[in-house]
Amino acid sequence: MEMKELVALCKKRGFLFQSSEIYGGLNGFWDYGPLGVELKRNVKNAWWEDMVSTHNEQKQQPGAPSTYEMTGLDCTIIMHPQVWKCSGHYDLFHDFMVDCTESKRRYRYDQLRGRWVEAKGQRVFILGDPACENWDETIHARAMKFFNLRAKDVSELKFDEHLLSLEALNHDFTQVLAPEAKHLGTLTPPREFNLMFKTIVGALGSEEDAAFLRPETAQGIFVNFKNVLDSTRVRIPFGIAQQGKSFRNEITPRNFTFRSREFEQMEIEFFCHPETSRAWYEFWRNYRYSWYEKMGLSSDKLRLREHDAQELSHYSVGTADIEYAFPFLPEGEFGELEGIAHRGDFDLRSHAEGKLINRNGKLEVELNENGKPKHRGSGKDMSYFDDQTRERFIPHVIEPSAGADRATLAFLCEAYHEDEVPDENGNMTKRISLRFHPRLAPIKAAIFPLVKKDGMPEIACKIYDEFKKHMPTFYDEKGAIGRRYRRQDEIGTPFCITVDSQTLTDGTVTLRDRDTLQQSRIPAENLLSEIQNKLK
């Protein structure tokens, strides 16, 4: 599948639209249409149900060191500015960017890739366009244009075998052709670009009233840690889950909804004893990976990648990414779906003591030129007292952090399927179907009367009314039955129910499966329970 086919289907069938499209759109922002909002809601609901609401704290999960509790929060998007100073976002939350002095475009330094190309005695590093899916195709086209070659002269181009990141050039851009430039050496040296959106709280609008849209939901959980302890009976180990909007001022948002400026997160902060934290990290890493498999992502497109030492944050004890082979990436490459981080006691200590830095392998409060904390913490006690062991300690934190939008995109990519099936005349025709896991499908069942007469619409409407009380259901009586099936296949409806002439005699209906195309006769009175069992 090519990504453009999925993007076209998403717009055609109302899954996703470009934000403010009638005004030309706004880069990095996307609107979910009638079917998309149901799909994304189902992804979030499945995550919340499996991680929080149906979790049995009395039953030990396979691979877990012990039983544990789960609870939830819903924190504000705008928080006290000191939260982001103590967390490190104010000083450290940035990407490196480069500007093109010719095209006036800005690019993320780590996202630019190119090849060394030689022709007419000149060797040039030509960058592809990060907005395009096929790097080699754009680099080849730009090389032909730069060297002013015709199609018959293509053999004059000599490409280095490997596609390289711009970072590999160590800031020497003299022989670099930027993505939309005509001349060499137009890129500036990389510089830091803060990713937080700034806003003003209050009516005066002064710099003292500056605040930020949160770049992650996690900090709301950390600053409420004591509130949760004091207002509930949770005991360590336990997790606090949250879903919500986050905002990052990405330099070059791209690849559909994969990298956006406004997105939704599904995060857990899991608090545990320092001595058991490694075991809990391994549990959550494997548990979250298996969830994506259970929800329908194929194992050959999914991988669990442990970060090496150079990738780890200054506070991280260990981090692993769950990654998916998105179709917009080069073959063999994977994009991050979810990160599972062993954060140690960094976050709770930071909000108690002040912003921490790693000095000689030890986390210490960063001091200013006067020897005072650069960013002061709250001064609140963030420790935990175990009334059974009589031990007081600062818990370690394991953070499984998933993107609801990236997960939704991955499920869309995985679900897209093309095959050939016979039409109403027996001729083989191309069929596009979205093979979602039934729990994720926007519409669970479609109800059809075979024809609009003989009492069939009345029976179908009665079934529709019963189903509508329990699940998203669609009613359709227009067009040939085969075409109605195709329309539902294309939006991912797992089950179609047809009322036909046999229904009038024995009370059974035809139940059709989207993926296998198998049809079976089911008594109408058993239909709802039958479908509900298939949706589990």
Coordinates of C-alpha atoms in Angstrom, one line a residue, residues 131-476:
A131 CA 7.6 16.1 3.1
C132 CA 7.9 13.5 0.3
E133 CA 7.6 9.7 0.9
N134 CA 10.2 8.6 -1.6
W135 CA 13.6 10.0 -0.7
D136 CA 15.5 8.4 -3.7
E137 CA 13.0 9.6 -6.2
T138 CA 13.2 13.3 -5.1
I139 CA 17.0 13.2 -4.8
H140 CA 17.3 11.7 -8.3
A141 CA 15.0 14.3 -9.8
R142 CA 16.8 17.2 -8.1
A143 CA 20.2 15.8 -9.2
M144 CA 19.0 15.8 -12.9
K145 CA 17.8 19.4 -12.6
F146 CA 20.9 20.6 -10.7
F147 CA 23.4 19.2 -13.2
N148 CA 21.1 20.2 -16.1
L149 CA 20.9 16.7 -17.5
R150 CA 18.4 15.2 -19.9
A151 CA 16.8 11.8 -19.4
K152 CA 19.2 10.2 -22.0
D153 CA 22.2 11.4 -19.9
V154 CA 21.1 9.8 -16.6
S155 CA 24.0 7.4 -16.7
E156 CA 26.3 10.4 -16.0
L157 CA 25.0 10.5 -12.4
K158 CA 27.0 8.5 -9.9
F159 CA 25.3 8.1 -6.5
D160 CA 26.9 6.9 -3.3
E161 CA 25.2 3.8 -2.1
H162 CA 24.1 5.0 1.3
L163 CA 21.4 7.5 2.2
L164 CA 22.9 9.7 4.9
S165 CA 21.5 12.1 7.5
L166 CA 22.6 15.7 7.3
E167 CA 24.1 15.2 10.8
A168 CA 26.7 13.0 9.2
L169 CA 28.3 16.0 7.5
N170 CA 29.4 17.6 10.9
H171 CA 28.1 21.0 10.0
D172 CA 30.0 21.4 6.7
F173 CA 27.2 22.5 4.4
T174 CA 29.3 24.1 1.6
Q175 CA 28.5 21.3 -0.9
V176 CA 24.9 20.7 0.3
L177 CA 21.9 21.4 -2.0
A178 CA 18.9 22.2 0.3
P179 CA 15.5 20.7 -0.6
E180 CA 14.1 23.8 -2.4
A181 CA 17.3 25.7 -3.2
K182 CA 19.1 26.2 -6.6
H183 CA 22.5 27.0 -5.2
L184 CA 24.9 25.2 -2.8
G185 CA 25.7 26.1 0.8
T186 CA 22.5 27.9 1.6
L187 CA 21.8 26.1 5.0
T188 CA 22.6 27.8 8.2
P189 CA 24.3 26.0 11.1
P190 CA 21.9 24.1 13.3
R191 CA 20.4 26.0 16.3
E192 CA 18.0 25.2 19.1
F193 CA 14.3 25.8 18.7
N194 CA 12.0 25.5 21.7
L195 CA 9.0 23.3 21.0
M196 CA 6.6 24.6 23.6
F197 CA 3.7 26.9 22.6
K198 CA 3.7 30.1 24.6
T199 CA 0.5 31.8 25.7
I200 CA -0.7 34.5 28.1
V201 CA -2.9 33.9 31.2
G202 CA -5.0 36.9 32.4
A203 CA -6.0 40.2 30.9
L204 CA -2.9 42.3 31.2
G205 CA -0.9 40.3 28.7
S206 CA 2.6 41.1 30.2
E207 CA 5.6 38.7 30.1
E208 CA 4.9 38.0 33.8
D209 CA 1.6 36.3 32.7
A210 CA 3.3 34.0 30.2
A211 CA 2.4 30.3 30.4
F212 CA 2.7 27.3 28.1
L213 CA 0.4 24.7 26.4
R214 CA 1.6 21.4 27.9
P215 CA 4.0 19.4 25.7
E216 CA 3.1 16.2 27.5
T217 CA 0.4 15.1 30.0
A218 CA 2.9 13.4 32.4
Q219 CA 3.8 16.4 34.5
G220 CA 0.2 16.8 35.6
I221 CA 0.4 13.4 37.1
F222 CA 3.6 14.1 39.0
V223 CA 2.4 17.3 40.5
N224 CA -0.8 15.5 41.7
F225 CA 1.1 12.5 43.1
K226 CA 0.5 13.6 46.8
N227 CA -3.1 14.5 46.0
V228 CA -3.8 11.0 44.7
L229 CA -2.1 9.4 47.8
D230 CA -4.0 11.6 50.2
S231 CA -7.4 11.2 48.6
T232 CA -7.4 7.5 47.8
R233 CA -6.3 4.3 49.4
V234 CA -3.8 3.3 46.6
R235 CA -0.6 1.7 47.8
I236 CA 2.7 1.3 45.9
P237 CA 3.0 -0.2 43.4
F238 CA 0.3 1.7 41.5
G239 CA -0.2 3.6 38.3
I240 CA -1.9 6.8 37.4
A241 CA -3.2 7.0 33.8
Q242 CA -4.2 10.1 31.8
Q243 CA -5.4 10.8 28.3
G244 CA -5.4 14.3 26.8
K245 CA -4.2 16.9 24.3
S246 CA -0.6 18.0 24.1
F247 CA 1.1 20.6 21.9
R248 CA 4.6 20.7 20.4
N249 CA 5.6 23.4 17.9
E250 CA 7.2 21.0 15.5
I251 CA 9.5 22.6 12.9
T252 CA 8.5 20.3 10.1
P253 CA 5.3 18.3 10.8
R254 CA 4.9 15.6 8.3
N255 CA 3.8 12.1 7.4
F256 CA 0.0 12.7 7.8
T257 CA -0.8 12.6 11.5
F258 CA 2.4 10.9 12.5
R259 CA 4.1 14.2 13.5
S260 CA 1.6 16.9 14.4
R261 CA 1.6 20.1 16.4
E262 CA -1.6 19.2 18.3
F263 CA -2.0 15.6 19.3
E264 CA -3.4 13.3 22.0
Q265 CA -1.5 11.2 24.5
M266 CA -2.3 8.1 26.5
E267 CA 0.2 8.0 29.4
I268 CA 0.8 6.0 32.6
E269 CA 3.1 7.0 35.4
F270 CA 3.7 3.8 37.4
F271 CA 5.1 4.3 40.9
C272 CA 7.1 1.5 42.5
H273 CA 9.8 0.7 45.0
P274 CA 13.3 1.4 43.7
E275 CA 14.4 -2.2 44.3
T276 CA 11.7 -3.6 42.1
S277 CA 11.7 -0.9 39.4
R278 CA 13.8 -2.8 36.9
A279 CA 11.4 -5.7 37.0
W280 CA 8.4 -3.4 36.6
Y281 CA 10.1 -1.7 33.6
E282 CA 10.5 -5.1 31.9
F283 CA 6.9 -5.9 32.7
W284 CA 5.4 -2.7 31.2
R285 CA 7.7 -2.9 28.2
N286 CA 6.4 -6.4 27.3
Y287 CA 2.8 -5.8 28.4
R288 CA 2.4 -2.7 26.2
Y289 CA 4.0 -4.5 23.2
S290 CA 1.5 -7.4 23.5
W291 CA -1.4 -4.9 23.6
Y292 CA -0.7 -3.7 20.1
E293 CA -0.5 -7.3 18.9
K294 CA -3.8 -8.1 20.6
M295 CA -5.4 -5.1 18.9
G296 CA -4.4 -6.3 15.5
L297 CA -0.9 -5.0 14.5
S298 CA 1.1 -7.8 12.8
S299 CA 4.3 -8.8 14.6
D300 CA 6.4 -8.5 11.4
K301 CA 5.6 -4.8 11.3
L302 CA 6.1 -4.3 15.0
R303 CA 9.3 -4.2 17.0
L304 CA 10.5 -3.5 20.6
R305 CA 13.7 -1.5 20.5
E306 CA 15.9 -0.9 23.5
H307 CA 17.7 2.5 23.5
D308 CA 21.5 2.4 23.6
A309 CA 23.4 4.5 26.2
Q310 CA 23.8 7.5 23.8
E311 CA 20.1 7.8 23.3
L312 CA 19.1 7.9 26.9
S313 CA 17.9 11.1 28.6
H314 CA 20.2 12.3 31.4
Y315 CA 17.8 10.9 34.0
S316 CA 16.8 7.7 32.3
V317 CA 17.7 4.3 33.7
G318 CA 16.4 2.6 30.6
T319 CA 14.0 3.3 27.7
A320 CA 12.5 1.1 25.0
D321 CA 10.4 2.1 22.0
I322 CA 7.5 0.2 20.5
E323 CA 7.9 0.9 16.8
Y324 CA 5.8 0.2 13.7
A325 CA 6.8 -0.1 10.0
F326 CA 4.7 2.8 8.7
P327 CA 4.3 2.7 4.9
F328 CA 5.7 6.3 4.5
L329 CA 9.1 5.2 5.9
P330 CA 11.9 3.6 3.8
E331 CA 11.8 -0.2 3.7
G332 CA 13.3 -1.6 6.9
E333 CA 12.7 1.5 9.0
F334 CA 10.3 1.9 11.9
G335 CA 8.5 4.8 13.5
E336 CA 7.8 5.2 17.2
L337 CA 4.4 4.3 18.5
E338 CA 5.1 4.3 22.2
G339 CA 8.0 4.9 24.6
I340 CA 8.4 3.0 27.9
A341 CA 10.9 4.9 30.1
H342 CA 12.4 4.0 33.4
R343 CA 12.6 7.5 34.8
G344 CA 14.0 6.7 38.3
D345 CA 13.1 9.2 40.9
F346 CA 13.9 12.2 38.7
D347 CA 10.4 13.7 38.3
L348 CA 9.2 13.6 42.0
R349 CA 12.6 14.9 43.2
S350 CA 12.6 17.7 40.6
H351 CA 9.2 19.0 41.7
A352 CA 10.3 18.8 45.3
E353 CA 13.9 20.1 45.1
G354 CA 14.2 21.9 41.8
K355 CA 15.5 21.2 38.3
L356 CA 18.0 18.3 38.4
I357 CA 21.0 17.7 36.2
N358 CA 23.3 14.7 35.9
R359 CA 26.6 15.5 37.4
N360 CA 29.2 12.7 37.3
G361 CA 26.4 10.1 37.2
K362 CA 24.4 11.6 40.0
L363 CA 21.3 13.7 39.8
E364 CA 21.8 17.1 41.6
V365 CA 19.9 20.3 41.7
E366 CA 21.2 22.8 39.1
L367 CA 22.5 26.0 40.7
N368 CA 22.7 29.5 39.3
E369 CA 25.6 31.9 39.5
N370 CA 24.7 32.7 43.1
G371 CA 24.8 29.1 44.2
K372 CA 21.0 29.0 44.5
P373 CA 18.7 26.5 42.6
K374 CA 18.3 27.7 39.0
H375 CA 14.6 26.7 39.1
R376 CA 13.2 26.2 42.5
G377 CA 11.0 23.2 43.3
S378 CA 7.8 23.3 45.3
G379 CA 9.5 22.3 48.6
K380 CA 6.7 19.7 49.1
D381 CA 7.6 16.3 50.4
M382 CA 7.2 13.8 47.5
S383 CA 8.2 10.8 49.4
Y384 CA 6.1 7.7 50.1
F385 CA 5.7 6.1 53.6
D386 CA 4.9 2.4 53.7
D387 CA 2.9 1.9 56.9
Q388 CA 3.6 -1.9 56.7
T389 CA 7.3 -1.9 56.3
R390 CA 7.7 1.5 58.1
E391 CA 10.0 2.6 55.2
R392 CA 10.0 6.0 53.6
F393 CA 11.3 6.5 50.1
I394 CA 10.9 8.4 46.9
P395 CA 9.3 6.0 44.4
H396 CA 10.8 5.2 41.0
V397 CA 8.6 5.8 38.0
I398 CA 8.0 3.7 34.9
E399 CA 6.3 5.6 32.1
P400 CA 4.5 3.9 29.2
S401 CA 3.7 6.9 26.9
A402 CA 1.6 6.3 23.8
G403 CA 0.2 8.6 21.1
A404 CA -3.5 8.2 20.4
D405 CA -3.1 9.7 17.0
R406 CA -0.1 7.6 16.1
A407 CA -1.8 4.4 17.3
T408 CA -4.9 5.4 15.3
L409 CA -2.7 5.9 12.2
A410 CA -1.0 2.6 12.7
F411 CA -4.3 0.7 13.0
L412 CA -5.5 2.5 9.8
C413 CA -2.3 1.4 8.0
E414 CA -2.6 -2.2 9.2
A415 CA -6.3 -2.4 8.4
Y416 CA -6.0 -1.3 4.7
H417 CA -6.4 -4.3 2.5
E418 CA -7.1 -4.8 -1.2
D419 CA -8.4 -8.1 -2.8
E420 CA -10.8 -9.3 -5.5
V421 CA -14.2 -10.6 -4.8
P422 CA -17.2 -11.4 -7.1
D423 CA -19.8 -8.7 -7.7
E424 CA -23.5 -9.3 -8.0
N425 CA -23.0 -10.6 -11.5
G426 CA -20.2 -13.0 -10.5
N427 CA -17.4 -10.9 -12.0
M428 CA -14.2 -10.5 -10.0
T429 CA -13.7 -6.8 -8.9
K430 CA -11.3 -5.0 -6.8
R431 CA -12.3 -4.5 -3.2
I432 CA -10.8 -2.1 -0.6
S433 CA -11.5 -3.1 3.0
L434 CA -10.4 -1.8 6.4
R435 CA -9.8 -4.9 8.5
F436 CA -10.0 -3.3 12.0
H437 CA -10.1 -5.4 15.1
P438 CA -13.9 -5.4 15.9
R439 CA -13.3 -3.4 19.1
L440 CA -11.8 -0.5 17.0
A441 CA -14.2 -0.5 14.1
P442 CA -16.1 2.8 13.9
I443 CA -19.3 1.1 13.0
K444 CA -19.9 -2.4 14.5
A445 CA -22.8 -3.6 12.4
A446 CA -24.8 -2.6 9.3
I447 CA -28.5 -3.6 8.9
F448 CA -29.9 -4.1 5.4
P449 CA -33.3 -5.1 4.1
L450 CA -32.7 -7.1 0.9
V451 CA -35.5 -5.1 -0.8
K452 CA -37.7 -2.2 0.2
K453 CA -41.0 -4.2 0.3
D454 CA -42.7 -7.3 1.8
G455 CA -42.2 -6.1 5.3
M456 CA -38.4 -6.4 5.2
P457 CA -37.6 -2.7 6.0
E458 CA -39.9 -2.9 9.0
I459 CA -38.0 -6.0 10.4
A460 CA -34.7 -4.4 9.6
C461 CA -35.6 -1.2 11.4
K462 CA -36.7 -3.1 14.5
I463 CA -33.3 -4.8 14.6
Y464 CA -31.5 -1.5 13.9
D465 CA -33.4 0.1 16.8
E466 CA -32.3 -2.7 19.2
F467 CA -28.7 -2.6 18.1
K468 CA -28.4 1.2 18.2
K469 CA -28.9 1.1 22.0
H470 CA -25.8 -0.9 22.4
M471 CA -23.3 -0.1 19.6
P472 CA -22.7 2.2 16.6
T473 CA -24.9 0.7 13.9
F474 CA -25.7 1.8 10.3
Y475 CA -28.9 1.3 8.3
D476 CA -28.9 1.2 4.5

